[in-house]
Short mmCIF file of C-alpha atoms (C1' of nucleotides) in Angstrom, two decimals:
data_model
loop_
_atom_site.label_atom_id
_atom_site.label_comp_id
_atom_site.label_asym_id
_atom_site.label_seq_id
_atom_site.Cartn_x
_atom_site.Cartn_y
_atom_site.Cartn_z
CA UNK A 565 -27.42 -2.28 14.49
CA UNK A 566 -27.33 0.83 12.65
CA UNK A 567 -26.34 1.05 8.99
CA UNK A 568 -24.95 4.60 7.61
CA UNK A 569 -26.23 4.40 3.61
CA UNK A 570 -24.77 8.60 3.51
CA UNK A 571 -22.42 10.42 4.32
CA UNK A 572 -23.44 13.20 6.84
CA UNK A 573 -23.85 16.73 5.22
CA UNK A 574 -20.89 18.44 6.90
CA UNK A 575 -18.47 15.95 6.56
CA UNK A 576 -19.46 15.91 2.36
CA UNK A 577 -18.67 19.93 2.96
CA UNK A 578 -16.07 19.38 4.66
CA UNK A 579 -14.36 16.89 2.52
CA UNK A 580 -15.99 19.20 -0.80
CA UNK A 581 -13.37 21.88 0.43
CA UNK A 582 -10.46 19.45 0.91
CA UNK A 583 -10.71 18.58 -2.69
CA UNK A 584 -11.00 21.91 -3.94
CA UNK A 585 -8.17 23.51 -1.86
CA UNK A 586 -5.82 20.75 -2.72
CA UNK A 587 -6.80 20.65 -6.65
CA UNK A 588 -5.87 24.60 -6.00
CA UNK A 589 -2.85 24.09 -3.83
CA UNK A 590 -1.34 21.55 -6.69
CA UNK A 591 -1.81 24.21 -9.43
CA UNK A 592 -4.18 22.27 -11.14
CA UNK A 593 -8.11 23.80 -12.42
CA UNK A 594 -11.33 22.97 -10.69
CA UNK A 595 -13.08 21.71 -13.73
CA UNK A 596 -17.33 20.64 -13.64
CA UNK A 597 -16.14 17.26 -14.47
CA UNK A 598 -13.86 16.88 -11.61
CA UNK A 599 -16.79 18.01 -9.49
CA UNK A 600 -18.91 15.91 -10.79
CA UNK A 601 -16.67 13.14 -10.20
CA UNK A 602 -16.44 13.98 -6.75
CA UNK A 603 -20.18 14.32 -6.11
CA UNK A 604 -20.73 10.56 -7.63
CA UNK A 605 -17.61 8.83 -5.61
CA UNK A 606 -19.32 11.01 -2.04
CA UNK A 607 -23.12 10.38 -3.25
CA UNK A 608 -22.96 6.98 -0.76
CA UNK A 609 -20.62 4.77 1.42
CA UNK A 610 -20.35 1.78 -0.56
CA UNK A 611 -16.69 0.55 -1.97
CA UNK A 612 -17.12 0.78 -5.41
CA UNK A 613 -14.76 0.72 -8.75
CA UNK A 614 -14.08 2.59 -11.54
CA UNK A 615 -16.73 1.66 -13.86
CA UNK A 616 -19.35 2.12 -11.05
CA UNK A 617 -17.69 5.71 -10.57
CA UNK A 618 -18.26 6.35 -14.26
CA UNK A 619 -21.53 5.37 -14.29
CA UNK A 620 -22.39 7.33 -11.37
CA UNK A 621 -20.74 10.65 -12.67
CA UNK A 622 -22.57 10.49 -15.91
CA UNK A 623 -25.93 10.71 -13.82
CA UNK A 624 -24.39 14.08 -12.98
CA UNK A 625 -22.45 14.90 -16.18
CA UNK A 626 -23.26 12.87 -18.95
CA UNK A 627 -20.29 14.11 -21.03
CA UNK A 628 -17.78 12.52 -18.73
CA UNK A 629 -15.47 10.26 -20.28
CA UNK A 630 -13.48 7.05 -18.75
CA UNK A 631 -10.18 9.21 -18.85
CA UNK A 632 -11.68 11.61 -17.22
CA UNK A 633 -12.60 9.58 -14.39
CA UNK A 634 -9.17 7.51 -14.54
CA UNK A 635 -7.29 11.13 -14.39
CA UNK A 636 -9.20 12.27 -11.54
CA UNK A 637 -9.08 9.14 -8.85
CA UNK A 638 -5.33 9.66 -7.85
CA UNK A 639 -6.51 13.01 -7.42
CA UNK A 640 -8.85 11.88 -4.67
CA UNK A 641 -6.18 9.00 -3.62
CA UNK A 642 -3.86 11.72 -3.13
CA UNK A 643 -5.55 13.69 -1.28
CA UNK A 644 -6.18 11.06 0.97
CA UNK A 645 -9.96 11.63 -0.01
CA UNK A 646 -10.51 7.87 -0.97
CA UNK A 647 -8.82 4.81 -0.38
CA UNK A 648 -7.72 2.98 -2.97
CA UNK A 649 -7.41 -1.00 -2.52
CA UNK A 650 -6.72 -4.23 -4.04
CA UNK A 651 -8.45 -7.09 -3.09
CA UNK A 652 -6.85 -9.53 -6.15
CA UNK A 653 -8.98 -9.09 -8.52
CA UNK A 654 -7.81 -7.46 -11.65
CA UNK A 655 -9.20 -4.09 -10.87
CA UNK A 656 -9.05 -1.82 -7.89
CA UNK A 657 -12.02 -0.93 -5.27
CA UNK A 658 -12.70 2.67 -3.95
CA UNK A 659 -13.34 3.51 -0.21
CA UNK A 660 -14.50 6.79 0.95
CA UNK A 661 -11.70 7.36 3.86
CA UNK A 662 -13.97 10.85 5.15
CA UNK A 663 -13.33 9.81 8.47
CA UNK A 664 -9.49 10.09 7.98
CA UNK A 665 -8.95 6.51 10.00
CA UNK A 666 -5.85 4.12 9.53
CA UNK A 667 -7.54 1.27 9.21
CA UNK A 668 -5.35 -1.45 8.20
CA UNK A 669 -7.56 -4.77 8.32
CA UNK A 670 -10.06 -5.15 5.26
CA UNK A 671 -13.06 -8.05 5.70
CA UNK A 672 -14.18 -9.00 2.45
CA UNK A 673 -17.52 -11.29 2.02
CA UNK A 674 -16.79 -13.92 -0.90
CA UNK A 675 -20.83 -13.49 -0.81
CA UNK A 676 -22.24 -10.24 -1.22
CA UNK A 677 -18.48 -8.37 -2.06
CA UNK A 678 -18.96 -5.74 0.82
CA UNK A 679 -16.22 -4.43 2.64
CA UNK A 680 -15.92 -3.82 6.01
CA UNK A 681 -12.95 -1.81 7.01
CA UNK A 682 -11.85 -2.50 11.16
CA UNK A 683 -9.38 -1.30 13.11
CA UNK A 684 -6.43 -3.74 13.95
CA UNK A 685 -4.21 -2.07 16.38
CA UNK A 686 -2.11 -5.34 16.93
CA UNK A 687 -0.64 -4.61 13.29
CA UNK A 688 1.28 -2.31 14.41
CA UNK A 689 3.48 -4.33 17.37
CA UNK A 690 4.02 -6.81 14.66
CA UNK A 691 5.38 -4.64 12.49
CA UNK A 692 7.82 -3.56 14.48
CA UNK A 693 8.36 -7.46 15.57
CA UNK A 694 9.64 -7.63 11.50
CA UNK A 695 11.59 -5.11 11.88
CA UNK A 696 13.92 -6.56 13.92
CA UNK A 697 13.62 -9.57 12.50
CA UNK A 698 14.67 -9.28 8.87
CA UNK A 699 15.97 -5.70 9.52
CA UNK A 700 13.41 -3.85 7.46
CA UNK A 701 11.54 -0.89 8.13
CA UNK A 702 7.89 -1.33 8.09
CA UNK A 703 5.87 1.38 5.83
CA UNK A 704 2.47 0.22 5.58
CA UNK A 705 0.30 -2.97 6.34
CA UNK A 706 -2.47 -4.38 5.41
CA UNK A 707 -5.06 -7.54 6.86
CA UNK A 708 -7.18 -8.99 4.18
CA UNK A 709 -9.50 -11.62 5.69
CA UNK A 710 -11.76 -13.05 2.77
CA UNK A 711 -14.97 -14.82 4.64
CA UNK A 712 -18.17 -16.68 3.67
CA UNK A 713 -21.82 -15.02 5.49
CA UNK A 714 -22.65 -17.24 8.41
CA UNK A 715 -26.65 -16.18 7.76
CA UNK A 716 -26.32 -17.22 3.88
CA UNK A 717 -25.06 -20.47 4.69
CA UNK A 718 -27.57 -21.12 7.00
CA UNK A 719 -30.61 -19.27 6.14
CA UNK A 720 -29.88 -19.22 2.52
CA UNK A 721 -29.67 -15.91 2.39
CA UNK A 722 -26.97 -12.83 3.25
CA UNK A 723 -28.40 -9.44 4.93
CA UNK A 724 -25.72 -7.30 3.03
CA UNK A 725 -27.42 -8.69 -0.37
CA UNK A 726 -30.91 -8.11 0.45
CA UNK A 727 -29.62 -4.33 1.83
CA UNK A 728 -28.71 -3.64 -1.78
CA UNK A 729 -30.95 -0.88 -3.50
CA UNK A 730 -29.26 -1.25 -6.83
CA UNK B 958 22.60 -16.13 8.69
CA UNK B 959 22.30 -18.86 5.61
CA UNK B 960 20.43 -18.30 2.65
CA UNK B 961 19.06 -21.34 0.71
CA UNK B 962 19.62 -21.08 -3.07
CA UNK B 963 18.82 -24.42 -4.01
CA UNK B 964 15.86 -26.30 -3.41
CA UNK B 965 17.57 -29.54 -1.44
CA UNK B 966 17.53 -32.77 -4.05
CA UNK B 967 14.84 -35.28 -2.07
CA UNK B 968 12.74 -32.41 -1.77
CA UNK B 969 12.58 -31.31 -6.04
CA UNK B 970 12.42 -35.47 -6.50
CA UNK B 971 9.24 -35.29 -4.26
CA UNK B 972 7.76 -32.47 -5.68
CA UNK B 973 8.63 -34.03 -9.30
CA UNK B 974 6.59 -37.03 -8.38
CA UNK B 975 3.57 -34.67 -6.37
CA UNK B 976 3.54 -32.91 -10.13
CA UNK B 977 3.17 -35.66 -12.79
CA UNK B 978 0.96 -37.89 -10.31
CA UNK B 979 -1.28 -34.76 -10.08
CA UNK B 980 -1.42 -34.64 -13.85
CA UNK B 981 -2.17 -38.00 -14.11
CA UNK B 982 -5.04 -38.13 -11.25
CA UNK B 983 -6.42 -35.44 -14.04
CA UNK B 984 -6.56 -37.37 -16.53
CA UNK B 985 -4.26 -34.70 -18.37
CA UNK B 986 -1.25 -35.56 -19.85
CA UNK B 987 2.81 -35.87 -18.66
CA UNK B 988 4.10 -33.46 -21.85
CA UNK B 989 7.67 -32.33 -21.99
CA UNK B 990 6.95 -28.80 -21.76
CA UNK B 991 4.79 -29.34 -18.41
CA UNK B 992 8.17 -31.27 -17.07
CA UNK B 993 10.26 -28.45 -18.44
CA UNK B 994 8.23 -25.62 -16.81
CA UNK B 995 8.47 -27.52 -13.32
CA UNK B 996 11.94 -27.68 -13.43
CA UNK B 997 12.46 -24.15 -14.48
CA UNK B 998 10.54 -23.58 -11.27
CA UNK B 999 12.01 -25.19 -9.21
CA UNK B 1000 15.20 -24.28 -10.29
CA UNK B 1001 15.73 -21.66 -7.42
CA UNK B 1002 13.61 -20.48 -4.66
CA UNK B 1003 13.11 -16.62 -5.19
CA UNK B 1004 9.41 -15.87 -6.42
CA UNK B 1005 8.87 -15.53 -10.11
CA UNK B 1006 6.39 -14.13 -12.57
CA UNK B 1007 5.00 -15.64 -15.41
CA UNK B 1008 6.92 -13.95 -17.45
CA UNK B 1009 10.19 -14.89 -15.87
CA UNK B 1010 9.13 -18.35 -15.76
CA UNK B 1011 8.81 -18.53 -19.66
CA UNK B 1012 12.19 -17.22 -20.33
CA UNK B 1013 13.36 -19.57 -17.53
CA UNK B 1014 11.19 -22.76 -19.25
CA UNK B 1015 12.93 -21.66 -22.59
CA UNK B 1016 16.40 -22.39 -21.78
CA UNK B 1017 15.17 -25.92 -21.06
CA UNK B 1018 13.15 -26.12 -24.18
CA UNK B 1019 13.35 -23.15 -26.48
CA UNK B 1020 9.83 -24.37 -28.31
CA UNK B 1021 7.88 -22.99 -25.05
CA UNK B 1022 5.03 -20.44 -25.74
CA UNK B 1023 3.47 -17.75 -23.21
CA UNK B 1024 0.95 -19.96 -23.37
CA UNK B 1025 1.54 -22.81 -22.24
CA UNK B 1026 3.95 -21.52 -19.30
CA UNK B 1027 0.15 -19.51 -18.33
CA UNK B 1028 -1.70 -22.67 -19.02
CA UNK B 1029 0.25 -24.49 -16.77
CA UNK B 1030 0.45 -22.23 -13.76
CA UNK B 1031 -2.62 -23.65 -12.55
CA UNK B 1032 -1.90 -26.68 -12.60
CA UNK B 1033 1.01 -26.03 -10.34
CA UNK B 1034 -0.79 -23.88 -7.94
CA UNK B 1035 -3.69 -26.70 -7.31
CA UNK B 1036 -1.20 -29.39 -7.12
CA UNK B 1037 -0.27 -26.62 -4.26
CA UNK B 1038 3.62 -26.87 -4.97
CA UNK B 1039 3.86 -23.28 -6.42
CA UNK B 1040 1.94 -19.75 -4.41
CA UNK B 1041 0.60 -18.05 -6.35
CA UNK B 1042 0.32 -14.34 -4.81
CA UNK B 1043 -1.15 -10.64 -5.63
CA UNK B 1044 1.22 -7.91 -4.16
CA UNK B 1045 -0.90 -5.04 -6.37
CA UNK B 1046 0.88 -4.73 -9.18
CA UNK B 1047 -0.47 -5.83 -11.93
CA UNK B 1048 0.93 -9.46 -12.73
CA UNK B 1049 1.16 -11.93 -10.40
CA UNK B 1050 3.89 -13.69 -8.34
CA UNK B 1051 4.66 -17.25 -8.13
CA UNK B 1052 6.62 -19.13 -4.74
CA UNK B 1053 7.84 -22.74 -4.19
CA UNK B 1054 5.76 -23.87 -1.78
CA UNK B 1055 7.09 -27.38 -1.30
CA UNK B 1056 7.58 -27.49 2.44
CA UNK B 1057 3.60 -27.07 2.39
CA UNK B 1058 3.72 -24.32 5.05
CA UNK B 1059 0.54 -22.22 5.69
CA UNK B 1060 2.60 -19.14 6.45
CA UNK B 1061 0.00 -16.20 6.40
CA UNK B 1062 1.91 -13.17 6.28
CA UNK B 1063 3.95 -11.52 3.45
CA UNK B 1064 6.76 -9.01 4.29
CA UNK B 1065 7.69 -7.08 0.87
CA UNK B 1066 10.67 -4.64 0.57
CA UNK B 1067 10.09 -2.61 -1.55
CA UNK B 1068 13.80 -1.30 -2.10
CA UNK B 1069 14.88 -5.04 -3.74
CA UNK B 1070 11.44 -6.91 -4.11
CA UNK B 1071 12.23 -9.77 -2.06
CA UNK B 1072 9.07 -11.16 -0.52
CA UNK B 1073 9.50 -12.81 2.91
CA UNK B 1074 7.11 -15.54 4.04
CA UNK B 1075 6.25 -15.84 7.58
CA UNK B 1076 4.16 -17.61 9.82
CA UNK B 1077 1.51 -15.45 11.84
CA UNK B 1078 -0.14 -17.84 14.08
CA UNK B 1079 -2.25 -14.61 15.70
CA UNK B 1080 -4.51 -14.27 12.49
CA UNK B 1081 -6.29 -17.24 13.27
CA UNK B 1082 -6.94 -15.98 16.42
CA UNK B 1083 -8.13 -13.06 14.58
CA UNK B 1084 -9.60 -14.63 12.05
CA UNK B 1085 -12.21 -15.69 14.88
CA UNK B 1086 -13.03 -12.68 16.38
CA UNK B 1087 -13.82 -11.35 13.62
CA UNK B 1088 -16.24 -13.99 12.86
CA UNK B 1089 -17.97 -13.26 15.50
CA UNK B 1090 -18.36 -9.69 15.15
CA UNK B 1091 -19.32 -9.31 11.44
CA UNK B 1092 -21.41 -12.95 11.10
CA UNK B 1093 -18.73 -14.22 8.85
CA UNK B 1094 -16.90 -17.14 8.31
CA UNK B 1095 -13.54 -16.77 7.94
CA UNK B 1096 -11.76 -18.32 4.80
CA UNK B 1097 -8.77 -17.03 4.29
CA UNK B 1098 -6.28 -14.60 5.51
CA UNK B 1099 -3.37 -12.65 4.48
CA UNK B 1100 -0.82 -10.34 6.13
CA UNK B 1101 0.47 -7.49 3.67
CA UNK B 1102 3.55 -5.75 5.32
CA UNK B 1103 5.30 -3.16 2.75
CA UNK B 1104 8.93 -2.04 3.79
CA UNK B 1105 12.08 -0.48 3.06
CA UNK B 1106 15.99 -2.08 3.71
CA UNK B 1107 17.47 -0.27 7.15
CA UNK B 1108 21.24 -0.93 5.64
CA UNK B 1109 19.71 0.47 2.49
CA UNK B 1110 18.85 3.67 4.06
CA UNK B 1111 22.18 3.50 6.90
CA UNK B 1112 24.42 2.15 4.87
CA UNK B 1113 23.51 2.74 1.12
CA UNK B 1114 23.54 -0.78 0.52
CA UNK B 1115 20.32 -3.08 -0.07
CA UNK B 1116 22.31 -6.46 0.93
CA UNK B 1117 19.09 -8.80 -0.46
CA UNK B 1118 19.96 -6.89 -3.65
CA UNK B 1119 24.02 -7.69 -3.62
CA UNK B 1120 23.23 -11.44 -3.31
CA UNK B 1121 20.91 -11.60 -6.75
CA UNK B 1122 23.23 -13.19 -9.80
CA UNK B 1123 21.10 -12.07 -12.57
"C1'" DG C 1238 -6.26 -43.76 -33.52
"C1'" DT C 1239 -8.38 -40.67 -30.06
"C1'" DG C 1240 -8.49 -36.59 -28.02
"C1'" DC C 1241 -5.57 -33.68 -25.03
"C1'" DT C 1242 -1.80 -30.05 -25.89
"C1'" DT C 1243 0.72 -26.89 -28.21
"C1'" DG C 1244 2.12 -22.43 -30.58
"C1'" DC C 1245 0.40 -18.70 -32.77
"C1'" DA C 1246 -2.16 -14.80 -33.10
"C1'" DA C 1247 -6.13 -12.52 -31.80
"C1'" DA C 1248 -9.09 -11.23 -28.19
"C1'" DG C 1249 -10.18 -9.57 -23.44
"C1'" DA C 1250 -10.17 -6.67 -19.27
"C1'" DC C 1251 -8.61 -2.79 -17.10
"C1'" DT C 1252 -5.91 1.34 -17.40
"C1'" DT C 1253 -3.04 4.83 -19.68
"C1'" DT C 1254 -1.81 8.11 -23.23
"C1'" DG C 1255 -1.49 11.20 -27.66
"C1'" DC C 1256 -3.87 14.78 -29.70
"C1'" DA C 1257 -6.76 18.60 -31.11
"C1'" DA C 1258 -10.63 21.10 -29.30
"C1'" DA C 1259 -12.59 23.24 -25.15
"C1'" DC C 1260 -12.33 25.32 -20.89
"C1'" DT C 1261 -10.33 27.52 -16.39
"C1'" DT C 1262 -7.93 31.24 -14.59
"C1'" DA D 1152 -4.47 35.01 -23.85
"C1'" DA D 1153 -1.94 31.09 -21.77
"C1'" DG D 1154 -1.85 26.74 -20.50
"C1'" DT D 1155 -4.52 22.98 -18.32
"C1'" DT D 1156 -8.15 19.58 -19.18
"C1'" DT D 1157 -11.28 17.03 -21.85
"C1'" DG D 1158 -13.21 13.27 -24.95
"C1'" DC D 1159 -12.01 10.16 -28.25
"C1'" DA D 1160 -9.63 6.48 -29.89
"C1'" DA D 1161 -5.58 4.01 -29.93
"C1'" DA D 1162 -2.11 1.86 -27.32
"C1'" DG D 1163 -0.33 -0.85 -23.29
"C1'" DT D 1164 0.07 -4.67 -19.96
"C1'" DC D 1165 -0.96 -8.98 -18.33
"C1'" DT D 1166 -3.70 -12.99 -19.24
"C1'" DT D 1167 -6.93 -15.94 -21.78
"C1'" DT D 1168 -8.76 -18.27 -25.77
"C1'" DG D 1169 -9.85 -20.17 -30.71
"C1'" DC D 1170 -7.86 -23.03 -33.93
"C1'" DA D 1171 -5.36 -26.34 -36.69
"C1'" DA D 1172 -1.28 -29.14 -36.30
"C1'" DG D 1173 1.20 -32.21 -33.16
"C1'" DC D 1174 1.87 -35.34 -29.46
"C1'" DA D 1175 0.75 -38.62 -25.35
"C1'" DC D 1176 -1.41 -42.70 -24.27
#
DNA sequence: GTGCTTGCAAAGACTTTGCAAACTT
DNA sequence: AAGTTTGCAAAGTCTTTGCAAGCAC
C-alpha cells in the first residue's frame, strides 16, 4: 500500500500553467501572492482549509494577508484546480482535484479527519432514478460516509494519525 | 399526487408527549417557550431554519428570543423529532422527523429549495464495502443530490414553488 | 426556596468587503 | 499611466455564551 505525500513534478507544471492561463484568460493579473498561494495549496496532497492555506503561503510570502488568500481560492475552485467541500463543519476543506476526476463519494474518518475521495459510479443511475421520480433534473451529487478507524478501535491507535508529519 | 401540509393530529399529540417526557427524563424543565417552539415546528412539514422558526415561535409567544429558539434546537434534534441538516450554506436546516424514518438521501432543487427525503437502502450496502476497503467503520451516511425543476425549465413554471402560501 | 431558563447584548468563528497604497501590464 | 490587487481593519452572518432577573418544580 503505497501512499502519494506529493504531487508528481509534471502534473504541479502542468496544473502551474492552468492557473496562469486562466488568471490570464479572465483578465485578471498574475500577482507573487497569487503564486504563492498556489505553490502552498500544490506543496502536498492533504485536504486542508483556509487557515492551513494561510499559514502555508506565508512560509512562501510572509506578507500575505487572509483576504488575500480568501480572494484567491474561488480562483482555484474555478478553475477546477481544487475542490472545494463541505463536510458540516462551519468551514470548508480544500482538495487538490490535479487529476481532474469526478469523484462524487467523500470518506471522512471521525478519527484522524482524512479524506479519502472514491469513485462511486452507481451515483449516477440513481440520479437519473430521481429524475423520474420527482421530475427533477439531477446537477451534481455527492456521498458523504463519516466512519470510525477499525485499527484505532482495536489497536488503540489509527495509521493515518501516526502518518502525520505536522 | 397528494401533498401533506399538515402533520396528521395523533401523530403532533405523540410527538408532544415524546418532547416534554424527553425534557423531563433531563431533568430540564417543561417552560412555555420550549412548548411554544414545538408547536411552531410542528406547525407544517416543510424544513425550516432557525431563523424561521423564531419568527414562527413568536406568533405563539411574542416574548421569544434568538436564543432560546437556538437553545432549544438541540433539544429537539436529540429527542430525534426534528433533522437537523447541512446543505452548505451557511445556516442550517431543520425537518420533522416524526415518522422516525432513517431515509439517507437528500434530493435539493435548487430552483425552489424544497428538500426531498428519500430512502436509499443501497448505501448500506455501500457503506460496507467501503469498510472493507479503507479499514473503516462506517457511521453514518448521507446522499447529497443537487437539482433543477424540469417544468421549471419546459414550462417556466417551478410547481413546488406555486404551492408555497407565504 | 432552589436552581434551571430566559432575554439581552456581547462575543465567537469564519468569511467578505471598503479603502488607500502598491503593483501588474 | 491605467486599472487591478493588496493588506488592514471593519463589517457580516449564523450561532453561542455570560449575566442578572424570572420562572418551574
Amino acid at each position: 500500500m503505497t501512499t502519494i505525500n506529493e504531487i508528481p513534478e509534471e502534473e504541479l507544471k502542468k496544473s502551474r500553467e492552468i492557473f496562469k492561463e486562466f488568471i490570464i484568460k479572465k483578465k485578471l493579473r498574475v500577482t507573487n501572492q497569487r503564486l504563492a498561494i498556489f505553490e502552498a495549496a500544490f506543496n502536498q496532497v492533504e485536504h486542508f482549509t483556509a487557515d492551513d492555506l494561510l499559514e502555508k503561503s506565508r512560509k512562501i510570502d510572509r506578507t500575505i494577508s487572509r483576504a488575500t488568500v480568501y480572494r484567491t481560492l474561488p480562483i482555484l475552485t474555478e478553475s477546477s484546480l481544487l475542490k472545494e467541500i463541505d463536510i458540516g463543519k462551519d468551514f470548508k476543506y480544500y482538495l487538490l482535484n490535479y487529476n481532474q476526476k469526478t469523484e462524487h463519494a467523500q470518506v471522512i474518518c471521525l478519527d484522524c479527519d482524512k479524506i479519502h475521495e472514491l469513485d462511486a459510479p452507481f451515483m449516477e443511475w440513481y440520479a437519473d432514478s430521481i429524475a423520474q421520480k420527482l421530475g427533477l433534473i439531477p446537477e451534481s451529487q455527492r456521498l458523504q460516509v463519516s466512519a470510525r478507524c477499525q485499527k484505532l478501535s482495536e489497536q488503540g491507535q489509527c495509521p493515518n494519525l501516526d502518518k502525520r508529519a505536522v
